XYZ file of C-alpha atoms in Angstrom:
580
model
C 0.000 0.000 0.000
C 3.269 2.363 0.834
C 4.497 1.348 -2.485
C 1.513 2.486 -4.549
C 1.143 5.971 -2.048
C 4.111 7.248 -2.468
C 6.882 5.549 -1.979
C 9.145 8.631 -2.764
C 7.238 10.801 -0.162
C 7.510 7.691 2.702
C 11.099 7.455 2.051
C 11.886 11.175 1.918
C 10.142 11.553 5.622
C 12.195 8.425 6.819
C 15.454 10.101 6.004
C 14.254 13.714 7.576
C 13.648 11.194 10.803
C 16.437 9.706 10.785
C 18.601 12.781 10.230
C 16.470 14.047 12.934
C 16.955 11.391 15.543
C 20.484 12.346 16.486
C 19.749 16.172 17.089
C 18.835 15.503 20.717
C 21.799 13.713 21.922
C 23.835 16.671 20.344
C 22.072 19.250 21.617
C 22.271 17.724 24.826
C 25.882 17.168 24.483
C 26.491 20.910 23.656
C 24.816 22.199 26.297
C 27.079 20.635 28.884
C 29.612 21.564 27.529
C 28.130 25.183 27.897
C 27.251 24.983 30.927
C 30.957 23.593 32.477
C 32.859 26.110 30.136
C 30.310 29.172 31.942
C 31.472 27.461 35.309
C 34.959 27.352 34.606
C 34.964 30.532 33.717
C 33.161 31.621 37.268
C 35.463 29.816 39.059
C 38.044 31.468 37.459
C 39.499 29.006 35.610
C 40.396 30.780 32.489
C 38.154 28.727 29.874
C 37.750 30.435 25.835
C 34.625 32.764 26.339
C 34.927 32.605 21.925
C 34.251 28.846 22.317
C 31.293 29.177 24.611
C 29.797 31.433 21.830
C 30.676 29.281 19.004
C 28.812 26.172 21.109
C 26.117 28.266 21.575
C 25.756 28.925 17.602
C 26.022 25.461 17.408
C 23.063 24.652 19.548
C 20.763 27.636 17.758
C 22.084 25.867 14.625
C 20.442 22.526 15.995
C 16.945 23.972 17.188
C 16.663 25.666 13.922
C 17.473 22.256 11.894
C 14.985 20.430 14.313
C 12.283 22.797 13.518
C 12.429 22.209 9.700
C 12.645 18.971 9.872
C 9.636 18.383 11.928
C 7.572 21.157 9.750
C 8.860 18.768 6.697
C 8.210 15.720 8.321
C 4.673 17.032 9.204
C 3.879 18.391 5.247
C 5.610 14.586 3.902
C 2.932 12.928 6.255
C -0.098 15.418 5.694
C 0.434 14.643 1.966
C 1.082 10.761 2.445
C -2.151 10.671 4.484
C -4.273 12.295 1.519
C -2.619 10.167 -0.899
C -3.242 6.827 1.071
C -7.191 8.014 2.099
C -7.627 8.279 -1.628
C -5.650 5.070 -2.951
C -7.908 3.048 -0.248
C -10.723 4.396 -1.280
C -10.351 3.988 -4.748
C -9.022 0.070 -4.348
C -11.916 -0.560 -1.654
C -14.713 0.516 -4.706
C -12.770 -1.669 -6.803
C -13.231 -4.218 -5.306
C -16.355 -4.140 -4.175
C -17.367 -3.745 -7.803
C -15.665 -7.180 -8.177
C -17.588 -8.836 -5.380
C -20.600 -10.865 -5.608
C -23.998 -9.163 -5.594
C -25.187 -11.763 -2.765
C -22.609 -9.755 -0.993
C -24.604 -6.673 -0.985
C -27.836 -8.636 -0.006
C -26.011 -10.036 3.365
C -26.280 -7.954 6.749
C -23.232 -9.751 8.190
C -20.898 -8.669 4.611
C -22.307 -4.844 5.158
C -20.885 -4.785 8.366
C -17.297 -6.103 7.448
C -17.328 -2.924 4.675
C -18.981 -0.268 7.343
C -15.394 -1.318 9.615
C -12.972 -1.747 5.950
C -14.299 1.802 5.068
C -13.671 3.593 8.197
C -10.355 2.626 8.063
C -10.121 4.160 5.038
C -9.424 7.836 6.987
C -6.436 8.249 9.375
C -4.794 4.765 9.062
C -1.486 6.176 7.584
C -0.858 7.584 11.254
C 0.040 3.877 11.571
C 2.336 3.791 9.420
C 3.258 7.540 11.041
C 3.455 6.284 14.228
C 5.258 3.581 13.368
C 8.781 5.628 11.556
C 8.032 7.717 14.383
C 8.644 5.058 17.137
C 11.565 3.949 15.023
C 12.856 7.883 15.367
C 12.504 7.885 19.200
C 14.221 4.742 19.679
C 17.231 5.687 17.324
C 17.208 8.961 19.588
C 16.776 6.866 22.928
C 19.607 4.649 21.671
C 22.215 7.818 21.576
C 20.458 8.691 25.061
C 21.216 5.691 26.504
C 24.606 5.463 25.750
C 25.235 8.544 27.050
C 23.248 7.831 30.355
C 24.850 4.373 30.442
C 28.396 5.903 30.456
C 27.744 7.504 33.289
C 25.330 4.730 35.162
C 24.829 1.536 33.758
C 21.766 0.620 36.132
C 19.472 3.996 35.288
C 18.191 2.635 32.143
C 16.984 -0.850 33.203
C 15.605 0.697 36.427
C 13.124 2.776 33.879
C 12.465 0.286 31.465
C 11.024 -1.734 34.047
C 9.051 0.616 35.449
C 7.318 1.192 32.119
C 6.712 -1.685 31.271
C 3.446 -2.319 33.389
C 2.367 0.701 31.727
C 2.690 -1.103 28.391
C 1.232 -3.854 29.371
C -2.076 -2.419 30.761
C -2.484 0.451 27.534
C -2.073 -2.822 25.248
C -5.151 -4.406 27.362
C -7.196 -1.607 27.302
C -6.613 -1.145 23.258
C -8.032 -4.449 22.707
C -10.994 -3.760 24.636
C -11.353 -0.935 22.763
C -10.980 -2.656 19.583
C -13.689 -5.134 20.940
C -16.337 -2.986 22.094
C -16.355 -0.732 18.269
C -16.356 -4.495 16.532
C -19.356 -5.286 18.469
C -21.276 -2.464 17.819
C -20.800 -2.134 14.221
C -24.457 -3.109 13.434
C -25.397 -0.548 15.996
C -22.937 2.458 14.107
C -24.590 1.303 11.101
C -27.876 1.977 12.053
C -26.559 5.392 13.301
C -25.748 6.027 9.772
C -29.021 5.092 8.574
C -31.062 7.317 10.941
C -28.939 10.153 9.893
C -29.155 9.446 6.371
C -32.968 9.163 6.954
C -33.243 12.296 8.517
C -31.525 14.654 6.355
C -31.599 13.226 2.316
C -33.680 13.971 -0.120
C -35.241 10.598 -0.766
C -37.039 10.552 2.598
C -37.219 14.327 3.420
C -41.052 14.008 1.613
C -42.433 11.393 4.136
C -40.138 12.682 7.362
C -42.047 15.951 7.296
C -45.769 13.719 6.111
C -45.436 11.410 8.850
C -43.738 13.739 11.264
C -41.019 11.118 11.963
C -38.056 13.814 12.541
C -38.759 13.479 16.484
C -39.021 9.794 16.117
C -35.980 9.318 14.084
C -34.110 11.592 16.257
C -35.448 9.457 19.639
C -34.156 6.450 18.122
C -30.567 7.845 17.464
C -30.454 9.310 20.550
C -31.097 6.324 22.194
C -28.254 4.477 20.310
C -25.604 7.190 20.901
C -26.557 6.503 24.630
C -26.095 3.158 24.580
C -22.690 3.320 23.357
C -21.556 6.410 25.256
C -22.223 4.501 28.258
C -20.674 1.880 27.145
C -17.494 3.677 26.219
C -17.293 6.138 28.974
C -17.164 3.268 31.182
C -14.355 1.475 29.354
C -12.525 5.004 29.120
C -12.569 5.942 33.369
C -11.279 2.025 33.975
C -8.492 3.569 31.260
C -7.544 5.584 32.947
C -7.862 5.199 36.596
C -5.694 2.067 35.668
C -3.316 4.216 33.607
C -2.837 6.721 35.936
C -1.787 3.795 39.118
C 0.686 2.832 36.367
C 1.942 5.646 35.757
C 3.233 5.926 39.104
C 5.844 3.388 38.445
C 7.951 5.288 35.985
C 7.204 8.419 38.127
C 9.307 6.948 41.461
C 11.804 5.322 38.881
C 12.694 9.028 37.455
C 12.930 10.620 41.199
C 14.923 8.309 42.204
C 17.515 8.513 39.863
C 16.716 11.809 39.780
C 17.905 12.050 43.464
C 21.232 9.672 42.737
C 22.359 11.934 40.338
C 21.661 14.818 42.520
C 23.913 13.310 45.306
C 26.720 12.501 43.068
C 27.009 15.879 42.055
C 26.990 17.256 45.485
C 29.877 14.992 46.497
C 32.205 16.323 43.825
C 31.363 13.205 41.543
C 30.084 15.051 38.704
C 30.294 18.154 37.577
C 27.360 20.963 36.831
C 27.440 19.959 33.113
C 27.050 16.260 34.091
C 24.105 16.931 35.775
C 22.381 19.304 33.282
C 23.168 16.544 31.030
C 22.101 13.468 33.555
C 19.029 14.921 34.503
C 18.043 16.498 30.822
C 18.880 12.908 28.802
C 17.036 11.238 32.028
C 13.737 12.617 31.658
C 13.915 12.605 27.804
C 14.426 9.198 28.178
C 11.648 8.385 30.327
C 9.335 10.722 27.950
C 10.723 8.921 24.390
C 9.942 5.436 26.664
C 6.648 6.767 27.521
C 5.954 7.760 23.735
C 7.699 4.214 22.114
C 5.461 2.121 24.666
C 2.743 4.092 24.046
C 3.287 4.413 20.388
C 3.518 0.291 20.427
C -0.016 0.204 22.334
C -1.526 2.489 19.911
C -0.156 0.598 16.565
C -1.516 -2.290 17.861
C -5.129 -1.198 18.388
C -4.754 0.630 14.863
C -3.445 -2.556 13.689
C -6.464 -4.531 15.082
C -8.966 -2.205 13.042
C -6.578 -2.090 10.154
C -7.109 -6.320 10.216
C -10.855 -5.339 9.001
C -9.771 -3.389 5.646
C -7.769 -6.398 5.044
C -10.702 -9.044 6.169
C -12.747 -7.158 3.480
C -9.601 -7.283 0.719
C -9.693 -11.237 1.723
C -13.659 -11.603 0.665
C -13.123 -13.014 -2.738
C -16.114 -13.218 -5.656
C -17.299 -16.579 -6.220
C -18.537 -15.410 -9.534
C -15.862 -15.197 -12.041
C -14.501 -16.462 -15.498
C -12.774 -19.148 -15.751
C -9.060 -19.794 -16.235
C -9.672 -20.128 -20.098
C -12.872 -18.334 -20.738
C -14.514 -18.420 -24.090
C -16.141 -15.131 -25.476
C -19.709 -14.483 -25.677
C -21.744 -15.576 -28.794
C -21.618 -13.020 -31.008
C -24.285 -13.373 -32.186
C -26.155 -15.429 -30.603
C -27.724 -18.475 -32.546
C -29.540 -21.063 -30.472
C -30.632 -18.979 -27.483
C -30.528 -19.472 -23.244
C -31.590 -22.920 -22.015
C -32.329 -23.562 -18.207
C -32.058 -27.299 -17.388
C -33.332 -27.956 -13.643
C -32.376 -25.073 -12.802
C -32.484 -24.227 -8.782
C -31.398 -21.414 -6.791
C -31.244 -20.808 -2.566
C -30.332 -17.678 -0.838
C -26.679 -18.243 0.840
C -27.771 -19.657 4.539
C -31.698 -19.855 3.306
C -32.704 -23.459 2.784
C -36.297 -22.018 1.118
C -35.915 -22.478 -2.838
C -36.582 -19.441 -4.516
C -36.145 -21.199 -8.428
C -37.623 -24.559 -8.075
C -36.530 -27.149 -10.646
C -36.773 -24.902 -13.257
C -36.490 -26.227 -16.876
C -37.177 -23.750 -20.321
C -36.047 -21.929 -23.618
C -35.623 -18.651 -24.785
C -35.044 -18.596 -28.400
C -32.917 -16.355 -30.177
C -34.536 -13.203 -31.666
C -37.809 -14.779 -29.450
C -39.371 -11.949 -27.089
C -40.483 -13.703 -23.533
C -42.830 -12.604 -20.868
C -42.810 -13.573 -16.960
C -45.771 -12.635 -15.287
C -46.355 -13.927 -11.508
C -47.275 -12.581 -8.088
C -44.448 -11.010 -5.898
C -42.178 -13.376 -4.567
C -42.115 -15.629 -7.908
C -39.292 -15.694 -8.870
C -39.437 -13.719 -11.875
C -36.722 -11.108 -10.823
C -34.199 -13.461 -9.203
C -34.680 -15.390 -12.774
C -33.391 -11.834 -14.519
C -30.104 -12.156 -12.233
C -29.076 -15.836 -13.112
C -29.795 -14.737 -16.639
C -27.154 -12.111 -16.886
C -25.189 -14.381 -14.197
C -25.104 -11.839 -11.213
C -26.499 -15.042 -9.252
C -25.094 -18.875 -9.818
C -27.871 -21.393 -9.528
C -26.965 -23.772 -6.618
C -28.529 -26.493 -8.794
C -28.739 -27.686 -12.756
C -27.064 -25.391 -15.457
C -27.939 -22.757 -17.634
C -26.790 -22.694 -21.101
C -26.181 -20.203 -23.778
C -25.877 -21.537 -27.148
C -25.167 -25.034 -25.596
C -22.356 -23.796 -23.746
C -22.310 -23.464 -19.642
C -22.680 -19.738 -18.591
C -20.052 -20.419 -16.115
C -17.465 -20.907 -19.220
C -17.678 -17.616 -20.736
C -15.924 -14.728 -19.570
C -18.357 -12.937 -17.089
C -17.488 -9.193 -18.419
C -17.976 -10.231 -21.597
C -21.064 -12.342 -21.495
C -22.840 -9.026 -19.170
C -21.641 -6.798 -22.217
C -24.213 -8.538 -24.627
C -27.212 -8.094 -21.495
C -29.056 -4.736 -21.217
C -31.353 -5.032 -17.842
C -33.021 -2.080 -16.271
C -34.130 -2.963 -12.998
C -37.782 -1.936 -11.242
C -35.852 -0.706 -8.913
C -33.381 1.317 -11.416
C -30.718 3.543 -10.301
C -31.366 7.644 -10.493
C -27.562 8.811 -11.067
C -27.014 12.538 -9.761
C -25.143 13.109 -12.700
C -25.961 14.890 -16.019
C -28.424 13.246 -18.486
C -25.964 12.640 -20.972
C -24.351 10.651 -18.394
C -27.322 8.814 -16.802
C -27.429 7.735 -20.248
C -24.072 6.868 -21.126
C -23.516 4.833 -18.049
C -25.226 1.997 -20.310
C -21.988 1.620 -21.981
C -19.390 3.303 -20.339
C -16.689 2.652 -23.226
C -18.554 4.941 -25.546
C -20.055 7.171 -22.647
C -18.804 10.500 -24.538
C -20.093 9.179 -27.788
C -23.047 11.831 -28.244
C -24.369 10.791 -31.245
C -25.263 6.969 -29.141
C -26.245 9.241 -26.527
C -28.845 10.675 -28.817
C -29.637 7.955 -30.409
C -30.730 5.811 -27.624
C -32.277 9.119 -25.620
C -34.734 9.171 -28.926
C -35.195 5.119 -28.614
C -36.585 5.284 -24.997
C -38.680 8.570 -26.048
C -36.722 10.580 -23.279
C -34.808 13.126 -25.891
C -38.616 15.321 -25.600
C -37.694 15.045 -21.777
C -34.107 15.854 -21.997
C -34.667 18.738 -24.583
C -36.859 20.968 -22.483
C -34.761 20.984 -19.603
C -32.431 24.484 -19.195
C -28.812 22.750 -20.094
C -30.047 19.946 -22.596
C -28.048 16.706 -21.712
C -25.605 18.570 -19.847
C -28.064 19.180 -17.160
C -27.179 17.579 -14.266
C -30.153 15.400 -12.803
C -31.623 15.204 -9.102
C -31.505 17.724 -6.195
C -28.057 15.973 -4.369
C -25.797 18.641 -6.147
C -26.042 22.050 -7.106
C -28.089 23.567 -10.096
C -29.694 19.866 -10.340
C -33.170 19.283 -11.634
C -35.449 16.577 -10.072
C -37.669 14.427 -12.836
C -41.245 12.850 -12.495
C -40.709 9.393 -11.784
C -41.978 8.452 -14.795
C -39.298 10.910 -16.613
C -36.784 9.114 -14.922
C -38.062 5.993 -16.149
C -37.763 7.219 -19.775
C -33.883 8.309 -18.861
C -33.780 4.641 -17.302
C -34.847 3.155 -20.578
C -32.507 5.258 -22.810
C -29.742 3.491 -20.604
C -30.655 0.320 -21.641
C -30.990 1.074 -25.405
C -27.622 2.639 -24.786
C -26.179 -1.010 -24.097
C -27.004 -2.035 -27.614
C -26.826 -5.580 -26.158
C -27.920 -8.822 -27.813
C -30.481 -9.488 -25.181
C -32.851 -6.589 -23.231
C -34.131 -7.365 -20.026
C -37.057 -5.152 -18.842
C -38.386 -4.904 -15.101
C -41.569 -3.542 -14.938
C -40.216 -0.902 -17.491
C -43.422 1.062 -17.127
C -44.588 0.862 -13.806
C -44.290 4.738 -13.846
C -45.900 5.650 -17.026
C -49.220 6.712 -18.191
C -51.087 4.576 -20.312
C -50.170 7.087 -23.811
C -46.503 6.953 -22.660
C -46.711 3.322 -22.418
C -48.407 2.447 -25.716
C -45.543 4.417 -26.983
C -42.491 2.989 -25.434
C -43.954 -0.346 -25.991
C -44.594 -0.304 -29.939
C -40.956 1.620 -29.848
C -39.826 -1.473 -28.191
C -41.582 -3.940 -30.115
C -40.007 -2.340 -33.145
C -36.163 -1.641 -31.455
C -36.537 -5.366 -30.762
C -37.166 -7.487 -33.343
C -33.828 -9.130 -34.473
C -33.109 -9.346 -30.601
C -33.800 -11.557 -27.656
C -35.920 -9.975 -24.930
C -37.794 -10.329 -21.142
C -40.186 -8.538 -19.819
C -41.303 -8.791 -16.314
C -44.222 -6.734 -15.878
C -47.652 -7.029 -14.287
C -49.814 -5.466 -17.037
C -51.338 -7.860 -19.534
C -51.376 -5.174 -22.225
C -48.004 -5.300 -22.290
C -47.162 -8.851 -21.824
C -49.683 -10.219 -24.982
C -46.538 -8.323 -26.729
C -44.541 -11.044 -26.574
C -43.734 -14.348 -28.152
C -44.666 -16.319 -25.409
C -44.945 -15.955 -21.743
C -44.479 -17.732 -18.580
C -46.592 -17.744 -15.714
C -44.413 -18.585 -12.634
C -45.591 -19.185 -8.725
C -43.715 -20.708 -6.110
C -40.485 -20.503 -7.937
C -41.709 -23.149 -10.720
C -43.112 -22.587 -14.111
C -47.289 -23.132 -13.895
C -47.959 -21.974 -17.329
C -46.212 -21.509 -20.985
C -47.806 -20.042 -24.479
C -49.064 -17.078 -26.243
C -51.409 -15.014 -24.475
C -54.623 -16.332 -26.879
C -53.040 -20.109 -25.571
C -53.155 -19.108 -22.108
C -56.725 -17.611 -21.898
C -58.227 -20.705 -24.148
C -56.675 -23.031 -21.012
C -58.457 -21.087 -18.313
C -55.825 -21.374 -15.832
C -53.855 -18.804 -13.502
C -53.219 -16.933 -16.232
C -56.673 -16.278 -17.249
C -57.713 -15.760 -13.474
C -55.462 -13.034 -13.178
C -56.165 -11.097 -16.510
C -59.482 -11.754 -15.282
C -58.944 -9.624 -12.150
C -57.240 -7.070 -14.080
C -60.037 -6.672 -16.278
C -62.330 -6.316 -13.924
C -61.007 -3.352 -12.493
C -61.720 -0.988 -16.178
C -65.024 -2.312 -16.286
């Protein structure tokens, strides 16, 4: 991850460190001698009052060069942090646009992402912390001989005394690490209520229903929860920290005091002890920040293990070692031989032993309550799911044996629940085929296809308009506008086979004749599948299947289905009846 950050950058700040690391012991070093050349020369002694300057210069010399180098250490790491946010961030969407979509449909995968993504801010003070403990022990290393010239027993008398406080931070991080693991569903719903109460999807019904108290109550509640929860875990912090921190405190005094006593019996000089007692405590404060620095990488590295848990989840759906291209075009058609399909951890079959044809060039119709089938049928299709039982084919070949990119480039599906992108029209458009996304005569094309170019037209920047109310000098569309833009999309694709989820469910019944007899006409060479619960559009199609309980209960033309008097003529019935 260093590597692809900036490895120049993390390099350049391990050198200023490094550099850096020996400016202590120097300055330290300096100023004794300072300080016995001023005595000398009180005692009358006859030391060079030229040198004492010249060490002095020195020392200004050193504070200056410190100061730079921590200013450029500080700018290196300010601009390694952005760098890193924005490479994780980028490699985490990545990713997740590799990963399967029953990934997106599981509670337990959302909550591995809501911990990967957080990390995706402020982790590089890891990686900080880290040259910077390497920095203070380099430093505590010239300390320490210094010290140790002097007294070999100071430094293990303070190492011990610190390392209690090691020990009990390092507890305490890992409680800390716990308690934020198990309440990622909880910071998740956190989320959610915010999101609820302040976006423009739900603003409408939060002011209808009056739910901003409600939604508020509820969040409050769950910031409670875990406040308590952490403000308990924070005072057994650090009452226990500050016990600990006793330890170190009597190891410094005491030595403190030895050094003191030596230098009042003649043992060392004034220098010595401006030196003893300055390296002393800056060696108790650099052990402080190491152990410390340790504890903290170590919780950092515990949440850092959840951006690489997420990096580990792997897509089961993928092309094979030697995958074969899609049919282009296609001459047989898709074939679904006992075809079954589960929900991961769900035992209830959603496709039950499912065995049928789709021609090439043939236009099919699924028609069924909710809960069918029909829509999960759409997603093995373009091979988003894998059935957990039988095979589909496509031209006689496995689906599983193409290449997956490939075989989706040939499938245009627009969703009931289609995306509205807060982008500009020419773009919510374009997104059907991103490789030609700036081609704006396909653009056009495709807008005039889907009869959303009238739409597009009368709005105040044309195509460039940007689209929805998230960003500035957006426009917000009918729903059944958006539908239209929704539809151009999927012309856009120019794919071999056109999947359609209720693709009118937001249209008036003009609008609808229209797209419809467009589509009839943009689809004639082509396979397509409608999914829709309106018989006037369904008796469009070749032939249609009515499916319940995840099985196929009916097959034929619409004339076929109503001559059998089955489901399918009960339920055309019921729609009937209601423009009588």
């Amino acid at each position: 991850m260093v590597r692809e950050t900036g490895q120049g950058l993390a390099l350049a700040s391990l050198s200023l460190r490094l550099i850096s690391s020996g400016i202590p012991i120097a300055s330290l070093f300096i100023a004794r001698l300072i300080i016995d050349d001023v005595v000398a020369i009180i005692a009358g002694k006859g030391a060079d009052v030229r040198q004492i300057w010249i060490l002095l210069a020195c020392e200004a010399a050193l504070a200056i060069a410190s100061d730079l180098i921590s200013r450029g250490v500080g700018l290196l790491d300010s601009l390694l942090g952005d760098k890193f946010t924005n490479v994780i961030s980028l490699r985490m969407m990545e990713h997740a646009g590799e990963l399967d979509l029953t990934s997106f449909e599981d509670p337990v995968f959302y909550d591995k992402m809501d911990r990967a993504r957080r990390q995706t801010t402020g982790r590089l003070g890891m990686l900080a912390s880290l040259a910077g403990m390497g920095q203070q022990f380099i430093t505590l290393l010239t300390l320490s001989a210094g010290i140790v010239w002097f007294s070999p027993w100071f430094l293990p008398l303070l190492t011990l005394a610190l390392v209690p406080v090691f020990l009990g931070e390092t507890r305490f991080a890992m409680l800390s690490y716990s308690l934020l693991y198990r309440w990622t569903p909880e910071r998740r719903q956190l989320d959610y209520l915010r999101l609820l109460g302040a976006s423009n999807a739900s603003a409408k019904e939060v002011k209808i229903f009056g739910l901003a108290t409600h939604l508020t109550t509820r969040a409050r509640e769950l910031f409670e929860r875990f406040y308590q929860e952490n403000r308990s875990l924070a005072f057994r912090r650090a009452a226990t920290g500050s016990l600990l921190n006793l330890l170190p405190t009597l190891g410094y005094y005491s030595a403190y005091a030895y050094i003191l006593y030596r230098t009042t019996t003649g043992t060392l000089s004034v220098g010595d002890l401006t030196f003893l007692t300055a390296a002393f405590a800056r060696s108790r404060g650099l052990m402080e920040q190491i152990f410390s620095t340790f504890s903290s990488v170590a919780e950092q590295a515990l949440f850092l293990e959840d951006l690489f848990d997420f990096f580990r989840t792997k897509p089961s759906i993928a092309s094979p070692a030697n995958p074969i291209p899609a049919p282009r075009p296609i001459r047989s058609g898709y074939q679904f031989q006992d075809v079954s399909f589960a929900y991961p951890g769900s035992p209830r079959l959603v496709i039950d032993h499912m065995s049928f044809r789709i021609d090439a060039g043939e236009r099919v119709a699924l028609i069924g309550e909710n809960g069918a089938g029909k829509t999960t049928l759409v997603k093995l299709l373009a091979r988003l799911y894998d059935p957990t039982g039988g095979q589909i084919l496509l031209d006689g070949i496995d689906l599983r044996e193409y290449d997956v990119d490939d075989l989706r480039r040939e499938i245009g599906v627009i969703f009931q629940d289609y995306m509205r992108y807060d982008m500009t029209a020419a773009d919510n458009i374009g997104l059907g085929r991103v490789e030609v996304l700036h081609d704006q005569s396909r653009i056009l094309d495709a807008a005039v296809k889907a009869r959303a170019d009238v739409i597009i037209e009368k709005l105040p920047e044309n195509y460039n308009q940007m689209l929805g109310r998230r960003f500035d000098g957006g426009v917000e569309l009918s729903a059944g506008q958006w539908q239209k833009i929704a539809l151009a999309r999927a012309y856009m694709r120019d794919a071999q086979v056109l999947v359609l989820d209720e693709p009118t469910a937001s249209l008036d019944a003009r609008a609808e004749f229209e797209v419809f007899q467009q589509f009839t006409s943009l689809t004639r060479a082509k396979m397509a599948v409608l999914i829709s619960h309106r018989f006037s559009t369904v008796r469009m199609a070749d032939r249609i299947l009515v499916l319940e309980n995840g099985q196929i209960l009916e097959s034929g033309t619409h004339e076929q289905l109503l001559s059998v008097d089955g489901r399918y003529a009960e339920l055309f019935g019921l729609q009937a009846a209601g423009y009588r």
